[in-house]
PDB file of C-alpha atoms in Angstrom:
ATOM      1  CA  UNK X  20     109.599 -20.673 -27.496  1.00 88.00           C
ATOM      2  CA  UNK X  21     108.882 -16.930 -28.677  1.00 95.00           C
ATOM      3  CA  UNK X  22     106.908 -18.082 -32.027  1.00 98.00           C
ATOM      4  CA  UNK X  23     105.033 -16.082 -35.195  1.00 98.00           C
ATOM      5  CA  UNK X  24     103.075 -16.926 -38.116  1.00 98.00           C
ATOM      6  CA  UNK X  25     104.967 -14.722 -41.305  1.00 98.00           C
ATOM      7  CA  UNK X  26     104.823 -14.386 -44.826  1.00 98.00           C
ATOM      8  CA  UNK X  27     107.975 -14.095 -46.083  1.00 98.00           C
ATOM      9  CA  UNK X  28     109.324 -11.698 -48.516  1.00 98.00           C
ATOM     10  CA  UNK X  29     110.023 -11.655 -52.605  1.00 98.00           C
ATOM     11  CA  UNK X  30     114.108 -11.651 -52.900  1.00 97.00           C
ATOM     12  CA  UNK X  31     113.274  -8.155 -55.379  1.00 97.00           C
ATOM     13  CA  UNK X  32     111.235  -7.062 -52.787  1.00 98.00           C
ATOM     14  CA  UNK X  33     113.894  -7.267 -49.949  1.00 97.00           C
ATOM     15  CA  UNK X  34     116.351  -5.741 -51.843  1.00 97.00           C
ATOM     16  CA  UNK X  35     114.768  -2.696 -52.189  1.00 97.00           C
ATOM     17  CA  UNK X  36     114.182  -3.067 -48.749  1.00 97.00           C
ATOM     18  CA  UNK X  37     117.425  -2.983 -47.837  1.00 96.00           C
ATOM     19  CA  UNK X  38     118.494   0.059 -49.855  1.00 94.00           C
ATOM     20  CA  UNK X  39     115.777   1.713 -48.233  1.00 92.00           C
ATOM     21  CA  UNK X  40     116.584   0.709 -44.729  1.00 92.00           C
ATOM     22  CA  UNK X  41     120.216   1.681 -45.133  1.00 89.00           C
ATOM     23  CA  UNK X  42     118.848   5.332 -46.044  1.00 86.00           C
ATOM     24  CA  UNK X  43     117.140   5.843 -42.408  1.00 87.00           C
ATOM     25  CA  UNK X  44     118.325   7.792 -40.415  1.00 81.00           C
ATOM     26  CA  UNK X  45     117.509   6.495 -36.728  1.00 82.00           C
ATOM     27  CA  UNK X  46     117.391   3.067 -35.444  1.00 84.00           C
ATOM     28  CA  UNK X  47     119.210  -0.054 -35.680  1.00 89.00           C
ATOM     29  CA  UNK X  48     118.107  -2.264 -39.059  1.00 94.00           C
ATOM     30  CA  UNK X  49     116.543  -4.975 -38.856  1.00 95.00           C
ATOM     31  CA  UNK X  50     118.860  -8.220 -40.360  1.00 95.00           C
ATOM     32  CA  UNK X  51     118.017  -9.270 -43.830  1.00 95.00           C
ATOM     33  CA  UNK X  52     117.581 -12.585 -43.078  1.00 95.00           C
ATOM     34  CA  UNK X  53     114.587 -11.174 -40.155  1.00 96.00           C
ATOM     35  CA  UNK X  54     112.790  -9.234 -42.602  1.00 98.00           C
ATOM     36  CA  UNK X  55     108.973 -10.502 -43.217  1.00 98.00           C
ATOM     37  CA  UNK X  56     105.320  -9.774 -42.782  1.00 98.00           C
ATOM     38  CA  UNK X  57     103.676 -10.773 -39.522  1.00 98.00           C
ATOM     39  CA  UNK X  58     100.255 -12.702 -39.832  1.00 98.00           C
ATOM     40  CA  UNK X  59     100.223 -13.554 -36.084  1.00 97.00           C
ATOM     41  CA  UNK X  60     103.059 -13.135 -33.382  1.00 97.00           C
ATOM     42  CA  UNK X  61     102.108 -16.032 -30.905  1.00 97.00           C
ATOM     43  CA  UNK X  62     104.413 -15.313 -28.302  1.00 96.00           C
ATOM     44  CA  UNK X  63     106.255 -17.846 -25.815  1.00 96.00           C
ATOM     45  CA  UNK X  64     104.262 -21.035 -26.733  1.00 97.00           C
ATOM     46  CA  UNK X  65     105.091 -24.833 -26.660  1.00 97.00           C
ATOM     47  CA  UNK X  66     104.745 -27.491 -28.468  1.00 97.00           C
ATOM     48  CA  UNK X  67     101.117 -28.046 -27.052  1.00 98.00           C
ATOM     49  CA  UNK X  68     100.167 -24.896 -29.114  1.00 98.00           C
ATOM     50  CA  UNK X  69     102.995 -25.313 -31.904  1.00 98.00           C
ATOM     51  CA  UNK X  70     101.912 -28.577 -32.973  1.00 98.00           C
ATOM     52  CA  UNK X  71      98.080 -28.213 -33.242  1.00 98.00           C
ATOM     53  CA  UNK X  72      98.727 -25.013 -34.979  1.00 98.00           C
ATOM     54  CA  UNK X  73     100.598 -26.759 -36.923  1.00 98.00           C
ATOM     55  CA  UNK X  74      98.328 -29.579 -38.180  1.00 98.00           C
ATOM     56  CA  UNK X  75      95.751 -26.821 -38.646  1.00 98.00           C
ATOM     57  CA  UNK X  76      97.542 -24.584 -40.713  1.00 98.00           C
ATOM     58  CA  UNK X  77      98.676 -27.747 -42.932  1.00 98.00           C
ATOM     59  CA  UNK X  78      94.832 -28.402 -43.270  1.00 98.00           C
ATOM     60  CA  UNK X  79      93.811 -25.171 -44.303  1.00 98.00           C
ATOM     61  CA  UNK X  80      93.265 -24.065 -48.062  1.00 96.00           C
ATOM     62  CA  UNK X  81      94.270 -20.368 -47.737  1.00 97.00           C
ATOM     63  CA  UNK X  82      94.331 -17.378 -50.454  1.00 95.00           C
ATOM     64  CA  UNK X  83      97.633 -16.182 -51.971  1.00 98.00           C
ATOM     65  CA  UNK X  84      97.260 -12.432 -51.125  1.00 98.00           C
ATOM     66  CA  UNK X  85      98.689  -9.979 -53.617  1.00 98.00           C
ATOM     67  CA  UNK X  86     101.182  -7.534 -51.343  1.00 98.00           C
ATOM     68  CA  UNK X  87     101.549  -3.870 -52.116  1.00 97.00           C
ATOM     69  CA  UNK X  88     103.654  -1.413 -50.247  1.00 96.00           C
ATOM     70  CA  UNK X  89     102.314   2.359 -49.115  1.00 90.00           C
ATOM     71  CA  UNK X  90     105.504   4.016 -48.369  1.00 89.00           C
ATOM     72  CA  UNK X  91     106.756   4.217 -44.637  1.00 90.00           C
ATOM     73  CA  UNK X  92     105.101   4.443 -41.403  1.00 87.00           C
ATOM     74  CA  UNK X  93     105.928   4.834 -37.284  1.00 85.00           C
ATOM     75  CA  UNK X  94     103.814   4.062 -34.534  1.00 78.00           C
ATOM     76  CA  UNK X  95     102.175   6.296 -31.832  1.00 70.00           C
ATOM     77  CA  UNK X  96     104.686   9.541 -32.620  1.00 58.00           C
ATOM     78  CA  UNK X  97     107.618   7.496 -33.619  1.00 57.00           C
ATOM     79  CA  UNK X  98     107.142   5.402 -30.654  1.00 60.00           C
ATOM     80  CA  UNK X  99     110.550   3.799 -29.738  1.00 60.00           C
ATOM     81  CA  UNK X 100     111.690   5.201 -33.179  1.00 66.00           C
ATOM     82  CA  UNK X 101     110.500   2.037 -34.864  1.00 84.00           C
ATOM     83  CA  UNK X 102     110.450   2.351 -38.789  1.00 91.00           C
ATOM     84  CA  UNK X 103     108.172   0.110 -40.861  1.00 93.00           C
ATOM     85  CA  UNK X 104     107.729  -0.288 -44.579  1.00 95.00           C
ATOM     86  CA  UNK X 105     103.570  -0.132 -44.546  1.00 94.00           C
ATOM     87  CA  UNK X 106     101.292  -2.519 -46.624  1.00 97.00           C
ATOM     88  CA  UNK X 107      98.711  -2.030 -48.037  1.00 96.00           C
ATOM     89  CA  UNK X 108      95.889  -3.860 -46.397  1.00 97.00           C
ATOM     90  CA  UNK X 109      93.688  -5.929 -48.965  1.00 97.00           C
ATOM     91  CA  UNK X 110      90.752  -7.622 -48.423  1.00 97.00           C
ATOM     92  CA  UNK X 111      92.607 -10.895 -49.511  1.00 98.00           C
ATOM     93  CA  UNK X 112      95.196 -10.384 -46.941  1.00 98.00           C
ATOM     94  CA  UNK X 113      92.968  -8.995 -44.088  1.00 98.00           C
ATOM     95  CA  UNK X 114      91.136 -12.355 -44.286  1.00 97.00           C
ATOM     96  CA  UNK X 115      94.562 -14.616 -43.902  1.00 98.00           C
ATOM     97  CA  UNK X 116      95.377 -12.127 -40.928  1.00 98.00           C
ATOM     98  CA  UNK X 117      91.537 -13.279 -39.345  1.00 97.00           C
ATOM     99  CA  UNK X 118      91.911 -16.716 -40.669  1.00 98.00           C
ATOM    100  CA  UNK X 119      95.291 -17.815 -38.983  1.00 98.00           C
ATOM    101  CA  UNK X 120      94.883 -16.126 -36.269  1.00 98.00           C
ATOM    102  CA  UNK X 121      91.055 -17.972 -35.680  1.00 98.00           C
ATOM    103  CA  UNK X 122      93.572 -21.225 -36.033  1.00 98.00           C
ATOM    104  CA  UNK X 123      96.197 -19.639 -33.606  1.00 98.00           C
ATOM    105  CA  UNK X 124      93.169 -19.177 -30.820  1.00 98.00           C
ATOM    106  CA  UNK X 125      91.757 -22.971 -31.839  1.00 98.00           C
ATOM    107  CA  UNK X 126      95.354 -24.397 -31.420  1.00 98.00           C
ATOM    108  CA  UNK X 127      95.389 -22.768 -27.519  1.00 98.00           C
ATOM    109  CA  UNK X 128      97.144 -19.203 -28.570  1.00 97.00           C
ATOM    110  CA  UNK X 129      96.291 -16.440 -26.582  1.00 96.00           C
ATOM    111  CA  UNK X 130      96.464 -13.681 -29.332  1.00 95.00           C
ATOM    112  CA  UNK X 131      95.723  -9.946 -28.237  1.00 89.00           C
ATOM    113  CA  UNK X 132      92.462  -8.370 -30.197  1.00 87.00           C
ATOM    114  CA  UNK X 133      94.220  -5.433 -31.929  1.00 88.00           C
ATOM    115  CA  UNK X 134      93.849  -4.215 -35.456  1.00 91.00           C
ATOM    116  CA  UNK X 135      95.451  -5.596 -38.039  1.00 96.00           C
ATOM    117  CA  UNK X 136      98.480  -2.798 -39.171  1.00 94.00           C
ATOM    118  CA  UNK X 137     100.676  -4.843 -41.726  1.00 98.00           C
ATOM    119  CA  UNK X 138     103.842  -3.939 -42.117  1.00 96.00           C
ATOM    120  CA  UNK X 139     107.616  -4.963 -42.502  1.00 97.00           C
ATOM    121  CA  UNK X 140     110.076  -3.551 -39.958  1.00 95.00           C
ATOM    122  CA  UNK X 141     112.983  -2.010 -41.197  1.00 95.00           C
ATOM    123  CA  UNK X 142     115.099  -0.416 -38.198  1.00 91.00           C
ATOM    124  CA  UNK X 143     114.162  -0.638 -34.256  1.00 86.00           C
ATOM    125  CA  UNK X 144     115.771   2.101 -32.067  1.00 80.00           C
ATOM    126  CA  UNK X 145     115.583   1.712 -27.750  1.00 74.00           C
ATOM    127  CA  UNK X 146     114.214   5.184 -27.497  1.00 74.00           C
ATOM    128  CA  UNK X 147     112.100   7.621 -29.547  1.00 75.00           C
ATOM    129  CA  UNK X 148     114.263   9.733 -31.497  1.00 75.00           C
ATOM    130  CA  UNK X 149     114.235  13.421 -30.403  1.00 77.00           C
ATOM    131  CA  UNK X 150     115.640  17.045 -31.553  1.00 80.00           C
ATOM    132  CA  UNK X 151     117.157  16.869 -35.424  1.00 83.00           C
ATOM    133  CA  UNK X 152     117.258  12.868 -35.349  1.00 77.00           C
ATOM    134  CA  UNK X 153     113.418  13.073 -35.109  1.00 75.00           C
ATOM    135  CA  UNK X 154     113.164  16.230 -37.605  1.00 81.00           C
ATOM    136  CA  UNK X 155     115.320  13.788 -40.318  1.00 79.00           C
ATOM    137  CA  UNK X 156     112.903  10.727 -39.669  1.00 77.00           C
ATOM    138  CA  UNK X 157     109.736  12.880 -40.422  1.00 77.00           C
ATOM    139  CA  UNK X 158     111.164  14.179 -43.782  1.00 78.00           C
ATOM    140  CA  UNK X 159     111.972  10.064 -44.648  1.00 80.00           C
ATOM    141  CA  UNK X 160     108.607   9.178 -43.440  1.00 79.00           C
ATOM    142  CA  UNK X 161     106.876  11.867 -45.915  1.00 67.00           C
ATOM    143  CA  UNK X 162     108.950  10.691 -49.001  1.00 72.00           C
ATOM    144  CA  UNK X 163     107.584   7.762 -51.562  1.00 74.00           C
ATOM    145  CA  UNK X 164     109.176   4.858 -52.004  1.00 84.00           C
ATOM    146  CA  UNK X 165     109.868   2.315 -54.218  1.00 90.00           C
ATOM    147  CA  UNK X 166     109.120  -0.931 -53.224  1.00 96.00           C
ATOM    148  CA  UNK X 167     108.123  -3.977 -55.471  1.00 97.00           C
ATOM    149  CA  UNK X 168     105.328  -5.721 -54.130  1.00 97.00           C
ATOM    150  CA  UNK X 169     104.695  -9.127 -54.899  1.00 98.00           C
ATOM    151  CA  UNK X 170     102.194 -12.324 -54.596  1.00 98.00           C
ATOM    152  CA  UNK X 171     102.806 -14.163 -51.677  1.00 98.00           C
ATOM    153  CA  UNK X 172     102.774 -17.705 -52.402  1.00 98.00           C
ATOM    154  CA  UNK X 173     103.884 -19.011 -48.929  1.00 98.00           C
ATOM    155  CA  UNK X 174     103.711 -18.918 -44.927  1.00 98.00           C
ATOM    156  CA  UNK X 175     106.040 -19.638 -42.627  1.00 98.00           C
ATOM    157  CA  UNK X 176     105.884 -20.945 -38.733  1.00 98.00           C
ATOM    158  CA  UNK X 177     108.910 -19.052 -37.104  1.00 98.00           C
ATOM    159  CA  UNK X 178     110.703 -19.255 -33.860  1.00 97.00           C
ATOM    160  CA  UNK X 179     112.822 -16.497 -32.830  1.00 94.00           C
ATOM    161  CA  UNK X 180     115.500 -16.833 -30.502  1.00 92.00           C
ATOM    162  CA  UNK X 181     116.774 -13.959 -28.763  1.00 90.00           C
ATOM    163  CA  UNK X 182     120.953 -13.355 -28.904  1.00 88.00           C
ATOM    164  CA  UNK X 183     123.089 -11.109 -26.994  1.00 87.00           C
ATOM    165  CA  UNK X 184     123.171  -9.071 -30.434  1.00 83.00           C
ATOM    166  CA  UNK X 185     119.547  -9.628 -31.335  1.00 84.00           C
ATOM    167  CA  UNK X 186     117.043 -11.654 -32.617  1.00 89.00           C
ATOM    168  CA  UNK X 187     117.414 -14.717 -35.010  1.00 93.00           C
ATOM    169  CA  UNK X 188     114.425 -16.503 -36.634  1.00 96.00           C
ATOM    170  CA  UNK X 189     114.502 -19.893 -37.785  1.00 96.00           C
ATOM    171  CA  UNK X 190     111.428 -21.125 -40.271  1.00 97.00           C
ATOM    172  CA  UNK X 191     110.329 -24.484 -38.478  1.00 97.00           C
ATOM    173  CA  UNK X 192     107.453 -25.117 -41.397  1.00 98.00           C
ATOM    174  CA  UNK X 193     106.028 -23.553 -44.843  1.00 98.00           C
ATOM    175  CA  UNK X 194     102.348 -24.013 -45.595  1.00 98.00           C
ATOM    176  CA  UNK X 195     101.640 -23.277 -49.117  1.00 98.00           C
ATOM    177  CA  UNK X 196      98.622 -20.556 -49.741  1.00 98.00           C
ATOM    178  CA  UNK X 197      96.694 -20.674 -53.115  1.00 92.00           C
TER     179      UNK X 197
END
């Protein structure tokens, strides 16, 4: 089952979110009810990965990160014309990236070594936007935004099963941080 390690977001926080998102102009948005922070996307893993992780991330004592938002970002040259709300990577939250993901490998998850980019996706697109579409995303992407940030005081394990009209996540456990 496709699987990920999230924090989820403040209800304030989404909601300016969403106002945001609906001012974009490329891409599909991302459902409200899909909107969080990935910690660590595991992939297509079973229940021989799901439920050590599990048990491991119910163990751990992990920090509450504070989250704060740095406007709007793309990747590589607004790669597939995927829009993200950035965040603002703190030392508190850099370490609960490393941590879970350490328990992710332990637990038999084969997680790719990449940097750590936090982020929330707002709108996904199939293609990179070209011509005026890609002229208005650049002027969004340079504007400053609004966003509330907030203390995250939970974790979620997520499974995301994929729909003929997209994906749909479904929390299978919380883990509280402190």
């Amino acid at each position: 089952m496709r699987s990920f390690v999230a924090l989820p977001l403040a209800e304030d926080t989404k909601a300016a979110l969403l106002r945001l998102q609906s001012t974009l102009p490329v891409g599909k948005p991302v459902p409200e009810d899909n909107l969080h922070l990935t910690l660590a996307f595991l992939g297509d893993v079973g229940d021989d990965v799901l439920e050590p992780l599990h048990d491991l991330l119910s163990a751990a004592r992990l920090p509450a990160p504070e989250i704060t938002f740095d406007g709007l970002g793309t990747f590589a040259e607004m790669e597939r014309g995927l829009v993200f709300a950035a965040v603002h990577p703190t030392g508190t939250l850099t370490a609960l990236h490393a941590k879970v993901a350490q328990l992710a490998r332990t637990a038999g998850a084969d997680l790719p070594r990449r940097r750590f980019r936090p982020h929330v996706t707002l709108t996904r697109a199939s293609k990179q936007p070209q011509g005026p579409a890609r002229d208005r995303l650049a002027a969004t992407l340079g504007q400053t935004t609004d966003i509330p940030g907030f203390t995250a005081r939970q974790m979620c394990l997520y499974q995301s099963h994929l729909t003929p009209t997209g994906a749909r996540h479904e929390v299978v456990a919380s883990y509280p941080l402190s």
